[in-house]
Each structure stands twice: as C-alpha cells, then as structure tokens.
mmCIF file of C-alpha atoms in Angstrom:
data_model
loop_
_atom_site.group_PDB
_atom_site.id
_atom_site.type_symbol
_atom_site.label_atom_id
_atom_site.label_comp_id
_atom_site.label_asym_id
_atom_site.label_seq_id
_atom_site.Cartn_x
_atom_site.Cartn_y
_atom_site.Cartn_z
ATOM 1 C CA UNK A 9 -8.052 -11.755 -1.910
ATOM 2 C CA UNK A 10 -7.165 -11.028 -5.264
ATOM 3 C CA UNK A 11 -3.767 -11.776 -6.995
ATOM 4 C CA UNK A 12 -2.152 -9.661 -8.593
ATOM 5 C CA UNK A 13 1.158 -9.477 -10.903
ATOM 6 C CA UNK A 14 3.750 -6.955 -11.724
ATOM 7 C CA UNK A 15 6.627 -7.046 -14.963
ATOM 8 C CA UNK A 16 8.788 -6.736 -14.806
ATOM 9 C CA UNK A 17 10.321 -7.085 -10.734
ATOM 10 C CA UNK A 18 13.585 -5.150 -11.510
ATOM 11 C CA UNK A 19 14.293 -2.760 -14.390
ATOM 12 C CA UNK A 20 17.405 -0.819 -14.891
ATOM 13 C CA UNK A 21 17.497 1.786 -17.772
ATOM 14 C CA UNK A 22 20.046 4.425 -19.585
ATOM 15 C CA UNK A 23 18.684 8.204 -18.683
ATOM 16 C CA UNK A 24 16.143 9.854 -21.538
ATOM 17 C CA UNK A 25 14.963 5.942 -22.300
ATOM 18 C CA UNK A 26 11.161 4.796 -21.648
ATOM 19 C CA UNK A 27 10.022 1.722 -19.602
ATOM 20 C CA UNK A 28 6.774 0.291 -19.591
ATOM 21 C CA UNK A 29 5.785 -1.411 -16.163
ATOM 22 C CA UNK A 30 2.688 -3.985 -15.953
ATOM 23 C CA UNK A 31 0.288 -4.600 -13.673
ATOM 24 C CA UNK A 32 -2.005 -7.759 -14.155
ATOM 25 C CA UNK A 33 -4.760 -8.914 -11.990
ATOM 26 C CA UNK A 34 -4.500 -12.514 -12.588
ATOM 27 C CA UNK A 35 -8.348 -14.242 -10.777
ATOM 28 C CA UNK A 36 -10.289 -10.599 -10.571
ATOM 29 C CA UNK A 37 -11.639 -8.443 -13.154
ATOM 30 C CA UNK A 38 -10.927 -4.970 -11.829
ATOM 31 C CA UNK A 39 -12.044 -1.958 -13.115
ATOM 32 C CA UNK A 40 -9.984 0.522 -10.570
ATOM 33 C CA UNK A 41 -6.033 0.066 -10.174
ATOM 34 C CA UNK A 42 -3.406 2.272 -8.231
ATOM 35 C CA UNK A 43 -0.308 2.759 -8.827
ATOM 36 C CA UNK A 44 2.148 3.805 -6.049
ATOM 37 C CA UNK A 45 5.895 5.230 -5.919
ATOM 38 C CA UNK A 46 8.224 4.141 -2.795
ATOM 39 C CA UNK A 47 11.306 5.925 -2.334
ATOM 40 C CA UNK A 48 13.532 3.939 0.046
ATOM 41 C CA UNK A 49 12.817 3.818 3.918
ATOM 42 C CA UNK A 50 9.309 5.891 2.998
ATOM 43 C CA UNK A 51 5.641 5.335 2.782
ATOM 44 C CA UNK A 52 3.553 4.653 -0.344
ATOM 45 C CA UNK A 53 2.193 7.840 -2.318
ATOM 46 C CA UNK A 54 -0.548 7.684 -4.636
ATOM 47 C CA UNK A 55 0.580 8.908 -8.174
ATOM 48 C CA UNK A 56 -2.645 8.043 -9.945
ATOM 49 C CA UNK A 57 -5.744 6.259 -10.489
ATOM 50 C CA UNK A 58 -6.390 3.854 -13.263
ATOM 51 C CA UNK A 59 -9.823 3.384 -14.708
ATOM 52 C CA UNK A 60 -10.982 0.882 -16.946
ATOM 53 C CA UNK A 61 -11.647 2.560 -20.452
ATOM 54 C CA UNK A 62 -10.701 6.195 -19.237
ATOM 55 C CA UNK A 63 -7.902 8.310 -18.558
ATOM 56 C CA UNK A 64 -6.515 8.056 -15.669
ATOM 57 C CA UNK A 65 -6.386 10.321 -12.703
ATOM 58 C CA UNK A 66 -2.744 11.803 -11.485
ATOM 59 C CA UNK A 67 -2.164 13.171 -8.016
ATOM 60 C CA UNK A 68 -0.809 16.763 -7.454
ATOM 61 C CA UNK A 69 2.503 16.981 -8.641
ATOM 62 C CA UNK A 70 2.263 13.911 -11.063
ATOM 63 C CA UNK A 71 3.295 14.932 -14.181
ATOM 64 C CA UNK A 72 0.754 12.593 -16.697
ATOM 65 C CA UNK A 73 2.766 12.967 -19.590
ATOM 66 C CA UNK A 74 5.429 11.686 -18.342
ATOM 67 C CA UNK A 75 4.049 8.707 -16.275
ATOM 68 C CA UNK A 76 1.846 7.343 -19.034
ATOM 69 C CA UNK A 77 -1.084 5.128 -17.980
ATOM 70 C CA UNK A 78 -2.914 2.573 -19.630
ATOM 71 C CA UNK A 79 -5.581 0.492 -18.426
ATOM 72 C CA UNK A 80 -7.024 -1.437 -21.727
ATOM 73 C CA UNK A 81 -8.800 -4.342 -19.788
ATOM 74 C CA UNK A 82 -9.987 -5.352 -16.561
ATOM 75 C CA UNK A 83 -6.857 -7.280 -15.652
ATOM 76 C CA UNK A 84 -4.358 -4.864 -17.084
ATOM 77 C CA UNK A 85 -2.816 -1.566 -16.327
ATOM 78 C CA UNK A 86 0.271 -0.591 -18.164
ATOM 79 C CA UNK A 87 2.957 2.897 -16.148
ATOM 80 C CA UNK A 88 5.157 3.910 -18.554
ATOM 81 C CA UNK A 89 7.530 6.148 -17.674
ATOM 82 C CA UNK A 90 9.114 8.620 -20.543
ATOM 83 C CA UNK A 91 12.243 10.030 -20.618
ATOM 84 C CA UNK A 92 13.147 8.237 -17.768
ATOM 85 C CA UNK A 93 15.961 10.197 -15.229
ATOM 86 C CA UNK A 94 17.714 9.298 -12.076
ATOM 87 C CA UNK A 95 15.243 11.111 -10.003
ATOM 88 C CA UNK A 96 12.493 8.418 -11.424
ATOM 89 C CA UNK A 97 14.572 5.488 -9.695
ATOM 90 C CA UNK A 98 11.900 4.115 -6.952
ATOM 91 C CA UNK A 99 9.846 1.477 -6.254
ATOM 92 C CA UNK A 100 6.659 1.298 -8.046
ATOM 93 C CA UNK A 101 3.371 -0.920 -6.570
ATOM 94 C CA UNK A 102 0.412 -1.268 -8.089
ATOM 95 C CA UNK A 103 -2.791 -2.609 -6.321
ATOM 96 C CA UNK A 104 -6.547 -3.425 -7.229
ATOM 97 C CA UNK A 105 -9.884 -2.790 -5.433
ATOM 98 C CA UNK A 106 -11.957 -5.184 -4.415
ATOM 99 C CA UNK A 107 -15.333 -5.906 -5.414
ATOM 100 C CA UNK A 108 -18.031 -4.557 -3.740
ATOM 101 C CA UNK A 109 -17.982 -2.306 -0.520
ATOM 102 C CA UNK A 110 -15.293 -3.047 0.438
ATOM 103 C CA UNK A 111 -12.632 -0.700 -0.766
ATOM 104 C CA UNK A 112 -9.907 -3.624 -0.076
ATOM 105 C CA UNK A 113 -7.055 -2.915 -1.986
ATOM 106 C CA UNK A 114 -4.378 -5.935 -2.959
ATOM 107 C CA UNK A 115 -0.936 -5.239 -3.510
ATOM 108 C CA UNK A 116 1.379 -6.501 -6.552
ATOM 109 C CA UNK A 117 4.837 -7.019 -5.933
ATOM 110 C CA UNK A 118 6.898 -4.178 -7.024
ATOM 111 C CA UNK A 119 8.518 -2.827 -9.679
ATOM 112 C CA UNK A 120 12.338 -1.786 -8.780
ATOM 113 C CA UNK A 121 13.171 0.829 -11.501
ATOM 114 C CA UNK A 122 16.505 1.861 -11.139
ATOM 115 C CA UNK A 123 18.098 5.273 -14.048
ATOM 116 C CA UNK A 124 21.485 5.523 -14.317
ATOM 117 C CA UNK B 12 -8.212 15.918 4.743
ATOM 118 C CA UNK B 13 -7.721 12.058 6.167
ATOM 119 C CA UNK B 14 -4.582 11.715 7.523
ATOM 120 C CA UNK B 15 -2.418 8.294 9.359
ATOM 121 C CA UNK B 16 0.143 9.109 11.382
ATOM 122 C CA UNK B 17 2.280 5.864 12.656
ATOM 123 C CA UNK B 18 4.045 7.746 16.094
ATOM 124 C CA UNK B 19 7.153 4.932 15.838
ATOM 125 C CA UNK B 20 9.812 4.963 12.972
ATOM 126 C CA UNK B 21 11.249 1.481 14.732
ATOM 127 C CA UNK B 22 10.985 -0.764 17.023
ATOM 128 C CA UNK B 23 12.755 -3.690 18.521
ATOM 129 C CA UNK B 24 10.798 -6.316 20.327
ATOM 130 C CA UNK B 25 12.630 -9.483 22.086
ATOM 131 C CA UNK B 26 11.379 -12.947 19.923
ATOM 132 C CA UNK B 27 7.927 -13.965 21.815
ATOM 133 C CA UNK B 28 7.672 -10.969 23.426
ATOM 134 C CA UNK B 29 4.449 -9.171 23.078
ATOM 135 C CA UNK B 30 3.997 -6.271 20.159
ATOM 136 C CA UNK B 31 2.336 -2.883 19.826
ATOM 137 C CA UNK B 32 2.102 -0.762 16.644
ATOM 138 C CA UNK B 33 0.546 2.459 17.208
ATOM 139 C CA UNK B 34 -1.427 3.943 14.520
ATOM 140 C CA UNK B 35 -3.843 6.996 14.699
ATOM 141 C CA UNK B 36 -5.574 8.917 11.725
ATOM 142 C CA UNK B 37 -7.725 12.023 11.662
ATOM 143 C CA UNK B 38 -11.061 11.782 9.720
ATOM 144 C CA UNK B 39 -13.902 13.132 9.706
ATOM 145 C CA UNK B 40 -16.302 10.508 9.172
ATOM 146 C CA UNK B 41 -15.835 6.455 10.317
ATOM 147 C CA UNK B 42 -13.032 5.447 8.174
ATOM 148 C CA UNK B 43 -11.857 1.869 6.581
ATOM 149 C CA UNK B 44 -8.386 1.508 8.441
ATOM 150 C CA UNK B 45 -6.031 -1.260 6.968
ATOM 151 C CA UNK B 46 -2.798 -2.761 8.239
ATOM 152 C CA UNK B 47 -0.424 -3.966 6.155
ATOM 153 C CA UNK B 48 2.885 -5.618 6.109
ATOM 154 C CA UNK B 49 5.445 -5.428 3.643
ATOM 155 C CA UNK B 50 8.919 -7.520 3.733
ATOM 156 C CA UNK B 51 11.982 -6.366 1.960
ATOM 157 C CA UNK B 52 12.052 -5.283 -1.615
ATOM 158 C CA UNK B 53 7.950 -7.232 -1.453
ATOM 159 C CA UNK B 54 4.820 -5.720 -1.795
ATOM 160 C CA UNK B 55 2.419 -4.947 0.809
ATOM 161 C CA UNK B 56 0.123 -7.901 2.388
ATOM 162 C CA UNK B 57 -2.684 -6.914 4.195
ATOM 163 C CA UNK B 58 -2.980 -8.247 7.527
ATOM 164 C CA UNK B 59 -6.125 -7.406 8.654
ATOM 165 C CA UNK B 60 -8.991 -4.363 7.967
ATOM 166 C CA UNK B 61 -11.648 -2.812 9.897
ATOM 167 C CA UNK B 62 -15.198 -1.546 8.657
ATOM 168 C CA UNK B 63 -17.984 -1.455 11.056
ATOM 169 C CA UNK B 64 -19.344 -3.681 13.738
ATOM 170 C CA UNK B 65 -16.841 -5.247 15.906
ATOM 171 C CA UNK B 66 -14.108 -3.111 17.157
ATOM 172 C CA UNK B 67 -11.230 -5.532 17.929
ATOM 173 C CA UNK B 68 -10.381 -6.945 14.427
ATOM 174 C CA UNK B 69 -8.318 -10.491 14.183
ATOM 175 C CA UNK B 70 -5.898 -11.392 11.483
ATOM 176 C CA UNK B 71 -3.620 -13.364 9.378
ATOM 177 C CA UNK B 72 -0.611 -14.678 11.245
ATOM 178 C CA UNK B 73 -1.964 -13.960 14.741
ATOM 179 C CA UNK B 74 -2.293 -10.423 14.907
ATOM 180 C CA UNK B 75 -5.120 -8.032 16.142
ATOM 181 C CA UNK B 76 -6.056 -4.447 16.069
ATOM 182 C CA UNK B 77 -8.969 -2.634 17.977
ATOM 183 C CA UNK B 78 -10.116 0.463 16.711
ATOM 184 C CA UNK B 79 -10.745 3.188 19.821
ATOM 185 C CA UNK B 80 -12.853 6.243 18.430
ATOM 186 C CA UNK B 81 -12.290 7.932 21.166
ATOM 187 C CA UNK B 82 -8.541 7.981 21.028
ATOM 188 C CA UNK B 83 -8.722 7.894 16.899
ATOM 189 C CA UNK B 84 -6.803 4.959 17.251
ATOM 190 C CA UNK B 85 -5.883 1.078 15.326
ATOM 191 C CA UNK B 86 -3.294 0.226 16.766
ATOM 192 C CA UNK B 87 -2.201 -3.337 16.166
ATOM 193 C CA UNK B 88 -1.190 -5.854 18.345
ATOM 194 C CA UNK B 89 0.265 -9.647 18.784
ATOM 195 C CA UNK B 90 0.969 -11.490 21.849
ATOM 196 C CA UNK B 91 4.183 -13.233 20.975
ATOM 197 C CA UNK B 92 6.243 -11.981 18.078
ATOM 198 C CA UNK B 93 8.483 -14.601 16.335
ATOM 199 C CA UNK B 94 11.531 -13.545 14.363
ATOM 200 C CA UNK B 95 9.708 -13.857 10.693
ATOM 201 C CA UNK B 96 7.427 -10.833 11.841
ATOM 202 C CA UNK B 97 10.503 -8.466 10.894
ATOM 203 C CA UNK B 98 9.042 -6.578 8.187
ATOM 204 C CA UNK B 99 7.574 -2.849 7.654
ATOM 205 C CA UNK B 100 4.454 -2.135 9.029
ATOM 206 C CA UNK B 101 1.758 0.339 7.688
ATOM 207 C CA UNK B 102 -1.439 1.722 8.651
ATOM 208 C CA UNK B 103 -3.480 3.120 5.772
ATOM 209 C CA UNK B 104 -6.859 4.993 6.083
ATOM 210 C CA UNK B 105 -9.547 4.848 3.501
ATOM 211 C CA UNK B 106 -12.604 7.099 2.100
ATOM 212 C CA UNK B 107 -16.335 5.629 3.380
ATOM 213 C CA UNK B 108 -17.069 5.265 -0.631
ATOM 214 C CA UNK B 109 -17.559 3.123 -3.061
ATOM 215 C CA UNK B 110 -15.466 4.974 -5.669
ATOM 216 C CA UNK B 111 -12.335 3.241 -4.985
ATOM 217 C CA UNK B 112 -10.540 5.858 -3.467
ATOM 218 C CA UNK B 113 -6.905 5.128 -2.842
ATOM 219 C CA UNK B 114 -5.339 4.522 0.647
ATOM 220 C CA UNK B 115 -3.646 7.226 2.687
ATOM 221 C CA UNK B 116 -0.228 5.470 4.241
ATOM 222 C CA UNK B 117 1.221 6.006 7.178
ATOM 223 C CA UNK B 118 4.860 6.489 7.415
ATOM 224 C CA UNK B 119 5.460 3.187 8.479
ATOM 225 C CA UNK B 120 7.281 1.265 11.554
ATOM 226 C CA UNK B 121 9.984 -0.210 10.834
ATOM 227 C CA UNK B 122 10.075 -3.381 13.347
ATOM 228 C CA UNK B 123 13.144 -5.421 14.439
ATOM 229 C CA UNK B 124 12.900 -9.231 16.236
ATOM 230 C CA UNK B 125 15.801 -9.705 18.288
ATOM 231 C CA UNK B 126 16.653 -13.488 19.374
#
C-alpha cells in the first residue's frame, strides 16, 4: 500500500492563529486525498475532498474558508486551518486512494491540533 | 444513503481467546467494505478489504471477515487474540466507483485484551 506522511504529528496554537497541516504521499502519485477530523472516542468524518489542480470539495457543514485546502502536486495536500479556536482542537487524518479500481484508501498518521 | 453501523462500543476478550467484531452497513448496491485498525493517538491501518468474488476475506495479522449479503454483514473475526490486538476497530463502507469517493466509518469498537 501506499505511504503516506503527515506534519506536523502534534500542533498546539494561541486562539485566532492559523496552522497549516501537510499531507505527503511519499512512493504514490495521487491525484485524490481526504482529509478527516476525529474528535476523541469518535469515528472519522469526511470534511473534504482534495483534487489535484482543483478546488477542493467540503462536506455539509465544512466551512471552506476556514479549513483551507491545497493540493499543488500529486504527493501533496496542504489543511490550513484559519482563525483557529478551541472548538477546532481534534485529530486530523488524511488518506490517499489507490490506483485503479480499487478505491483503497491509506491512512497518514495524524495530526493532533490542540487551541488554547 | 450508505450507512456502517458497528453494534459494539467495547469489548473485552480473554488473551487467545477467539474475537468477533460485528459490522453491518445498508447500501443499495454491492459495496467495498474495509476494516481498519487504528492504535492510540495512530492512524488507521487497514487490515483487510472486500470487493467481489470470494466472500470470506483473509488479512494482515491473522484476521478474517466474511461478507453475508443476506444479513448485510462483515463482520471480522480472529481465532486467538493476543494482547497487541488492543486497538480501535472500524468498519468503513465505500461507493462501487471509480471517483474516489471517501469512506463512510463506523463508530468504531473499542476492544480490550485482558491477560
């Protein structure tokens, strides 16, 4: 499967700041990312799509201007989140689809982001 | 709309006893059902997927999963758990495309390897 990379692991802001998160794909070339928010003890939910050389494509209730997405080359997506507030404090995973039919997705590690 | 629901928030299991995660998802067509594991503050590894063809599934680290139609089912199994399986569990469910549509998660099960 493909490997993929996430910077940084753990993050901890000041409220109103910005942090930019990245998501690498370090042996595969993909041209579709996801990126994912965990709130402790809970699932995975989808907060967008990231296409290669487009704009990406938010889930209901994902506000796009304030989770800023960025996917510039086929082994980069950048989630930037703006004005950054407690609420945003989660766990944030990105993944990459496998070639082919296969719809495979492989995970990064995580991004802790924690607002104070 | 697809949907995964994972019936079991936790469970404990005795070390090398046997293991059942229940999974079942509504959709309307044949899905692409996942299982993945995740470990503490780690992201998710997938343990095994199912596609077509045969309907008992083998993967990494000794597990299995048979998908059941009938009962909308993937429910994953192992016949002797060891103590490193502790982890989060989660069934995802995934579009019959090409597009690269995301997975739909299950809630999770939390599991727990007592000595």
């Amino acid at each position: 499967g493909a490997v993929v990379s996430q910077h940084p692991s753990r993050v901890i802001c000041k409220s109103g700041t910005s942090v930019k998160i990245e998501c690498r794909s370090l042996d595969f070339q993909a041209t579709t990312m996801f990126w994912y928010r965990q709130f402790p003890k809970q699932s995975l939910m989808l907060m967008a799509t990231s296409n290669e050389g487009s704009k990406a494509t938010y889930e209901q209730g994902v506000e796009k201007d304030k989770f800023l997405i960025n996917h510039a080359s086929l082994t980069l997506s950048t989630l930037t989140v703006t004005s950054a507030h407690p609420e945003d404090s989660s766990f944030y995973i990105c993944s990459v689809r496998g070639n082919g039919h296969t719809d495979t997705q492989y995970f990064g590690p995580g991004t802790r982001l924690t607002v104070l | 709309a697809q949907s995964v629901t994972q019936p079991d928030i936790h469970i404990t299991v005795s070390e090398g006893a046997s293991l059942e995660l229940r999974c079942n998802y509504s959709y309307g067509a044949t899905p692409y059902l996942f299982w993945y594991v995740q470990s503490p503050g780690q992201g998710l590894q997938l343990l095994l997927k199912y596609f077509s063809g045969d309907t008992l599934v083998q993967g990494i680290k000794g597990f299995e999963a048979e998908f059941k139609r009938s009962q909308s089912s993937f429910n994953l199994r192992k016949p002797s758990v060891h103590w490193s399986d502790a982890a989060e569990y989660f069934c995802a469910v995934g579009a019959n495309s090409n597009s690269g549509y995301a997975l739909n998660f299950g809630k999770g099960t939390s599991l727990l390897v007592t000595p």
